[in-house]
Coordinates of C-alpha atoms in Angstrom, one line a residue:
Q15 CA 20.6 -43.0 79.1
V16 CA 17.0 -42.6 76.5
Q17 CA 16.7 -43.8 73.6
L18 CA 13.5 -43.3 71.3
V19 CA 12.6 -45.7 68.5
E20 CA 9.8 -45.2 65.9
S21 CA 7.8 -48.0 64.1
G22 CA 5.5 -48.2 61.7
G23 CA 6.0 -46.1 58.4
G24 CA 5.8 -47.8 55.1
L25 CA 4.5 -47.7 51.5
V26 CA 0.9 -46.6 51.5
Q27 CA -1.1 -45.9 48.1
P28 CA -2.8 -42.4 48.1
G29 CA -6.0 -42.4 50.3
G30 CA -4.6 -45.2 52.9
S31 CA -3.8 -45.1 56.4
L32 CA -0.4 -45.6 58.5
R33 CA -0.1 -45.8 62.3
L34 CA 3.0 -45.0 63.6
S35 CA 4.5 -46.0 67.3
C36 CA 7.3 -44.8 69.5
V37 CA 8.3 -45.7 72.5
A38 CA 11.0 -43.9 74.9
S39 CA 12.8 -45.9 76.9
G40 CA 15.9 -45.3 79.9
S41 CA 16.1 -43.4 82.8
I42 CA 13.0 -41.5 82.5
A43 CA 11.7 -39.0 85.3
Y44 CA 9.0 -37.4 83.4
L45 CA 7.6 -36.6 80.0
Y46 CA 6.6 -32.9 79.4
S47 CA 5.2 -33.6 75.6
M48 CA 5.5 -36.0 73.1
G49 CA 5.6 -35.5 69.4
W50 CA 5.9 -36.2 66.0
Y51 CA 8.0 -34.4 62.7
R52 CA 8.5 -35.0 59.5
Q53 CA 11.2 -34.2 57.1
A54 CA 10.5 -34.2 53.4
P55 CA 13.8 -34.1 50.5
G56 CA 15.1 -30.6 50.2
K57 CA 13.0 -28.8 53.1
Q58 CA 13.7 -28.4 57.0
R59 CA 11.9 -30.3 59.6
E60 CA 8.4 -29.3 60.5
L61 CA 6.5 -29.8 63.4
V62 CA 3.0 -32.5 62.6
A63 CA 1.5 -33.3 65.9
V64 CA 2.4 -33.1 69.8
I65 CA 0.4 -34.0 72.8
S66 CA 1.4 -32.4 76.0
S67 CA 1.3 -34.3 79.5
G68 CA -1.9 -33.1 80.6
G69 CA -3.4 -34.0 77.1
T70 CA -3.2 -31.1 74.9
T71 CA -2.8 -31.6 71.2
N72 CA -1.4 -29.3 68.4
Y73 CA -1.5 -29.9 65.2
A74 CA -0.4 -28.5 61.7
E75 CA -2.5 -27.2 59.8
S76 CA -2.0 -29.2 56.6
I77 CA -3.0 -32.5 58.5
K78 CA -6.1 -31.5 60.6
G79 CA -8.4 -34.1 60.4
R80 CA -6.4 -37.2 58.6
F81 CA -3.8 -37.2 61.7
T82 CA -4.4 -38.3 65.3
I83 CA -2.0 -37.8 67.9
S84 CA -2.7 -40.1 71.1
R85 CA -0.3 -41.6 73.8
D86 CA 0.0 -44.3 76.6
T87 CA 1.7 -42.7 79.0
P88 CA 2.0 -44.7 81.8
N89 CA 4.1 -46.9 79.2
N90 CA 5.6 -44.4 77.4
Y91 CA 4.1 -44.5 73.8
W92 CA 2.7 -42.3 71.7
Y93 CA 0.9 -42.5 68.6
L94 CA 0.2 -41.2 65.1
Q95 CA -2.7 -42.7 63.2
M96 CA -2.6 -41.5 59.6
D97 CA -5.3 -41.6 57.4
S98 CA -6.1 -40.3 53.8
L99 CA -2.9 -40.3 53.2
K100 CA -1.3 -37.7 49.7
P101 CA 1.1 -37.7 48.0
E102 CA 2.6 -34.6 49.7
D103 CA 3.0 -36.5 53.2
T104 CA 5.9 -38.5 51.9
A105 CA 8.9 -37.9 54.6
V106 CA 10.7 -39.2 56.7
Y107 CA 8.9 -39.1 60.2
Y108 CA 10.4 -38.6 63.9
C109 CA 9.0 -38.8 67.3
G110 CA 10.2 -36.3 69.9
A111 CA 9.8 -36.0 73.3
D112 CA 10.4 -33.1 76.2
L113 CA 11.3 -34.9 78.7
R114 CA 13.7 -34.9 81.9
T115 CA 15.7 -37.9 82.8
S116 CA 15.7 -39.3 86.3
V117 CA 19.9 -39.5 86.3
S118 CA 20.8 -35.8 85.7
L119 CA 17.3 -34.7 86.3
R120 CA 18.4 -32.5 83.2
R121 CA 15.4 -31.4 80.6
S122 CA 16.2 -31.6 77.0
D123 CA 14.5 -32.2 74.3
Y124 CA 15.4 -36.4 72.4
W125 CA 14.6 -37.4 68.8
G126 CA 14.2 -41.2 67.1
Q127 CA 15.8 -42.3 64.2
G128 CA 13.0 -41.7 61.9
T129 CA 10.8 -43.7 60.0
Q130 CA 10.3 -43.5 56.1
V131 CA 6.5 -43.0 55.1
T132 CA 6.0 -42.9 51.4
V133 CA 2.7 -42.6 49.5
S134 CA 2.5 -43.2 46.0
S135 CA 0.4 -45.2 43.5

Protein backbone atom coordinates (compact mmCIF):
# COMPACT_ATOMS: atom_id res chain seq x y z
CA GLN A 1 0.00 0.00 0.00
CA VAL A 2 1.20 3.46 -0.93
CA GLN A 3 -0.31 6.64 0.43
CA LEU A 4 0.29 10.29 -0.46
CA VAL A 5 -0.82 12.95 1.99
CA GLU A 6 -0.81 16.70 1.33
CA SER A 7 -0.89 19.50 3.86
CA GLY A 8 -0.55 23.26 3.94
CA GLY A 9 -3.52 24.57 2.01
CA GLY A 10 -5.73 27.39 3.20
CA LEU A 11 -7.00 30.89 2.62
CA VAL A 12 -4.52 33.61 1.73
CA GLN A 13 -4.78 37.18 0.45
CA PRO A 14 -3.54 38.11 -3.02
CA GLY A 15 0.21 38.60 -2.94
CA GLY A 16 0.60 36.21 -0.03
CA SER A 17 2.44 32.92 0.27
CA LEU A 18 1.68 29.32 1.14
CA ARG A 19 3.80 26.21 1.34
CA LEU A 20 2.32 22.84 0.46
CA SER A 21 3.86 19.59 1.64
CA CYS A 22 3.38 16.04 0.46
CA VAL A 23 4.69 12.83 1.96
CA ALA A 24 4.62 9.41 0.37
CA SER A 25 4.52 6.40 2.65
CA GLY A 26 4.21 2.66 2.28
CA SER A 27 6.00 0.06 0.21
CA ILE A 28 7.97 2.34 -2.10
CA ALA A 29 10.94 1.00 -4.01
CA TYR A 30 11.71 4.09 -6.09
CA LEU A 31 10.27 7.53 -6.72
CA TYR A 32 10.79 8.49 -10.36
CA SER A 33 9.14 11.89 -10.19
CA MET A 34 7.07 13.96 -7.79
CA GLY A 35 4.74 16.74 -8.69
CA TRP A 36 1.94 19.12 -7.95
CA TYR A 37 -1.26 19.49 -9.94
CA ARG A 38 -4.32 21.63 -9.48
CA GLN A 39 -7.95 21.65 -10.48
CA ALA A 40 -10.10 24.75 -10.39
CA PRO A 41 -13.92 24.54 -10.48
CA GLY A 42 -15.14 23.71 -13.96
CA LYS A 43 -11.63 23.11 -15.28
CA GLN A 44 -9.46 20.09 -15.96
CA ARG A 45 -6.63 19.09 -13.67
CA GLU A 46 -3.39 20.70 -14.81
CA LEU A 47 0.28 20.29 -14.08
CA VAL A 48 1.74 22.94 -11.80
CA ALA A 49 5.27 21.67 -11.21
CA VAL A 50 7.20 18.43 -11.30
CA ILE A 51 10.63 17.35 -10.12
CA SER A 52 12.42 14.21 -11.25
CA SER A 53 14.56 11.88 -9.20
CA GLY A 54 17.55 13.59 -10.76
CA GLY A 55 16.37 17.02 -9.68
CA THR A 56 15.14 18.31 -13.04
CA THR A 57 12.16 20.63 -12.62
CA ASN A 58 9.37 21.65 -14.94
CA TYR A 59 6.83 24.40 -14.30
CA ALA A 60 3.60 25.55 -15.85
CA GLU A 61 4.04 28.90 -17.59
CA SER A 62 1.34 30.50 -15.45
CA ILE A 63 3.33 30.03 -12.22
CA LYS A 64 6.94 30.38 -13.36
CA GLY A 65 8.88 32.73 -11.13
CA ARG A 66 6.28 32.52 -8.37
CA PHE A 67 6.21 28.85 -7.35
CA THR A 68 9.13 26.59 -6.46
CA ILE A 69 9.08 22.82 -6.14
CA SER A 70 11.61 21.10 -3.90
CA ARG A 71 12.11 17.68 -2.38
CA ASP A 72 13.53 15.76 0.57
CA THR A 73 14.18 12.53 -1.26
CA PRO A 74 15.43 10.31 1.60
CA ASN A 75 12.23 10.99 3.53
CA ASN A 76 9.87 10.96 0.52
CA TYR A 77 8.73 14.53 1.04
CA TRP A 78 8.23 17.22 -1.56
CA TYR A 79 7.05 20.78 -1.32
CA LEU A 80 5.52 23.59 -3.31
CA GLN A 81 6.43 27.10 -2.19
CA MET A 82 3.84 29.47 -3.60
CA ASP A 83 4.61 33.19 -3.54
CA SER A 84 2.86 36.20 -5.04
CA LEU A 85 -0.39 34.26 -5.10
CA LYS A 86 -3.19 35.45 -7.35
CA PRO A 87 -6.94 34.80 -7.22
CA GLU A 88 -6.58 32.65 -10.34
CA ASP A 89 -4.36 30.27 -8.35
CA THR A 90 -7.43 29.22 -6.38
CA ALA A 91 -7.90 25.47 -6.83
CA VAL A 92 -7.64 22.10 -5.19
CA TYR A 93 -3.97 21.14 -5.27
CA TYR A 94 -2.98 17.50 -5.57
CA CYS A 95 0.39 15.93 -5.14
CA GLY A 96 1.27 13.08 -7.43
CA ALA A 97 4.09 10.63 -7.81
CA ASP A 98 5.37 8.23 -10.42
CA LEU A 99 6.79 5.40 -8.39
CA ARG A 100 7.56 1.72 -8.22
CA THR A 101 6.30 -0.27 -5.27
CA SER A 102 8.54 -2.69 -3.44
CA VAL A 103 5.87 -5.36 -3.13
CA SER A 104 4.55 -5.86 -6.67
CA LEU A 105 7.44 -3.96 -8.35
CA ARG A 106 4.80 -2.27 -10.48
CA ARG A 107 5.40 1.29 -11.63
CA SER A 108 2.34 3.51 -11.46
CA ASP A 109 1.00 6.97 -10.66
CA TYR A 110 -0.32 7.74 -7.21
CA TRP A 111 -2.28 10.76 -5.99
CA GLY A 112 -3.00 12.51 -2.76
CA GLN A 113 -6.48 13.48 -1.64
CA GLY A 114 -6.06 17.17 -2.46
CA THR A 115 -5.85 20.34 -0.43
CA GLN A 116 -7.82 23.52 -1.06
CA VAL A 117 -5.96 26.75 -1.78
CA THR A 118 -8.09 29.89 -1.89
CA VAL A 119 -6.63 33.26 -2.80
CA SER A 120 -9.04 36.02 -1.91
CA SER A 121 -9.21 39.35 -0.15
